[in-house]
């Protein structure tokens, strides 16, 4: 929707220097407050006047929220670290290449130079109707415009839909889940650490949110344990254009082989549901099996069981099947 | 906001201007259609007591100059550059991070100025297309490459491409053609001879290495 709508309506801008100050501002403004990281998910909302916060709280001046640190053999990535910094970090490239590949596949160079990893995993759904301000379920209404006979739903969900059929748009999310990352959340009361897998929620849990973050909560860091360091990785994203476009479907996997068999594996797909989908049944089915065509075939079939395509997104079923097969075969993107 | 304290780019002298003077000035500068940006003041009241409250009158480091400017909280950098500072070489194509026409360097890194709140780059070094050439008017090597190869057609996307390329080349001085293409993949050209654009930017990269 490339409509230039003049200037963004006025809001009060705050640039607090600490997490505590940021949270006291968010508490003061409640639903009228908005957290700003790189802003690349934020700008459309504000420019289109769909979201009209009274106060924008910029996390950019808070020290210690940005940068990649090596801790306990793993990594701690500050929420305000840009996608480019993640892509370029030598330890990410060497041991957790899956994440570098996923981050590099997002958006465009300029967006990666500014968009943060915390924002990338916390970004909102990209459903046309929702983003254009239609009063759908996700916006607090009682209808889904995409899931209608004439709705534009080519990009939408094939799994786990519940009234809303929007998908999670993040490229880094499936890679982080495959790497068993932990999300460090600061609530107004305490620090809480949540598995990446549980950070993302679907409409059945809360139809208006994409993550477990409650208003006032901040994501401060993402920890990557050493568990999957140097494993064999596979990431692939299928999209219409190679730049800017969100994934139609993407897949991320981490595999440890023992002999010629799959010893241990984590397999995650995004772009198919409102949250990234970890394919636990597939993981269990292929563990111990040889890494060959028959196993890939089994995985691909199992992955899409229960898929319910909409009018225009039936192609996502074979697409997901094929991406899962490739991830199991591990053709490209092997640990370099 | 009846008065604007603007710095005259020519003299570097802060001048007090009335609203009428600013309108006249803007019209004279050929940006009449955009003048409304200047006067849509923030209605939200300042919260000077709150932690992290922001002052509207700020100093930006643009092309090596310190520019005093009155910036609304919701103002984008593209708006400040074009409509407050008169740096209209930065173009607005989509105004939503999808074309690259507005690319500038922030601390040497290419970013979309349409999608940056000006206040968030207060403490950073901003370089626009106007800042690429040397003080003596000598073109930047990448500009010279584009000139020699006649890389562009209508030219609307040129400044964005140049800033993206210069930023990319600062960290990747010796790219292959494919690497440079990836480096400037966040920029669109409506006239669409990407091949020619790449040839020109590769020439620029070569000049930059020799310089
Ligand atoms: C044209 C375009 C194309 C894109 N294509 C892709 C793509 O292909 N793949 C992809 O993965 N992404 C894509 N994106 C999204 C982009 O990568 C993300 O928007 C960006 O990474 C989000 O980060 P940000 O810091 O800019 O977000 P912001 O807009 O600052 O934040 C995003 C959301 O998260 C919240 N938030 C941010 N940080 C925190 C925090 N620390 N704690 C709590 N809440 C927080 C904000 O309140 C906001 O709601 C695209 C964006 C655009 C504009
Ligand atoms: S105008 Fe900024 S990217 Fe198009
Ligand atoms: S030369 Fe015309 S838009 Fe690029």
Coordinates of C-alpha atoms and ligand atoms in Angstrom, one line a residue, chain A residues 244, chain B residues 91-103 112-115 186, ligand 2:
Chain A
X244 CA 11.9 -6.8 0.8
Chain B
X91 CA 14.6 11.8 -2.6
X92 CA 11.4 10.4 -1.4
X93 CA 10.0 7.5 -3.5
X94 CA 7.7 5.4 -1.3
X95 CA 8.1 7.0 2.2
X96 CA 7.9 3.4 3.6
X97 CA 11.2 1.6 3.4
X98 CA 10.5 0.0 0.1
X99 CA 12.5 1.8 -2.6
X100 CA 15.8 3.2 -1.3
X101 CA 15.5 6.7 -2.9
X102 CA 16.0 8.3 0.5
X103 CA 19.2 6.4 1.4
X112 CA 16.4 4.8 4.7
X113 CA 15.9 8.4 5.9
X114 CA 12.2 8.1 5.3
X115 CA 12.1 5.6 8.1
X186 CA 17.8 -2.3 -1.2
Ligands
LIG2 S1 11.5 6.8 0.3 FE1 12.6 5.8 1.8 S2 12.8 3.8 1.0 FE2 11.4 4.7 -0.4

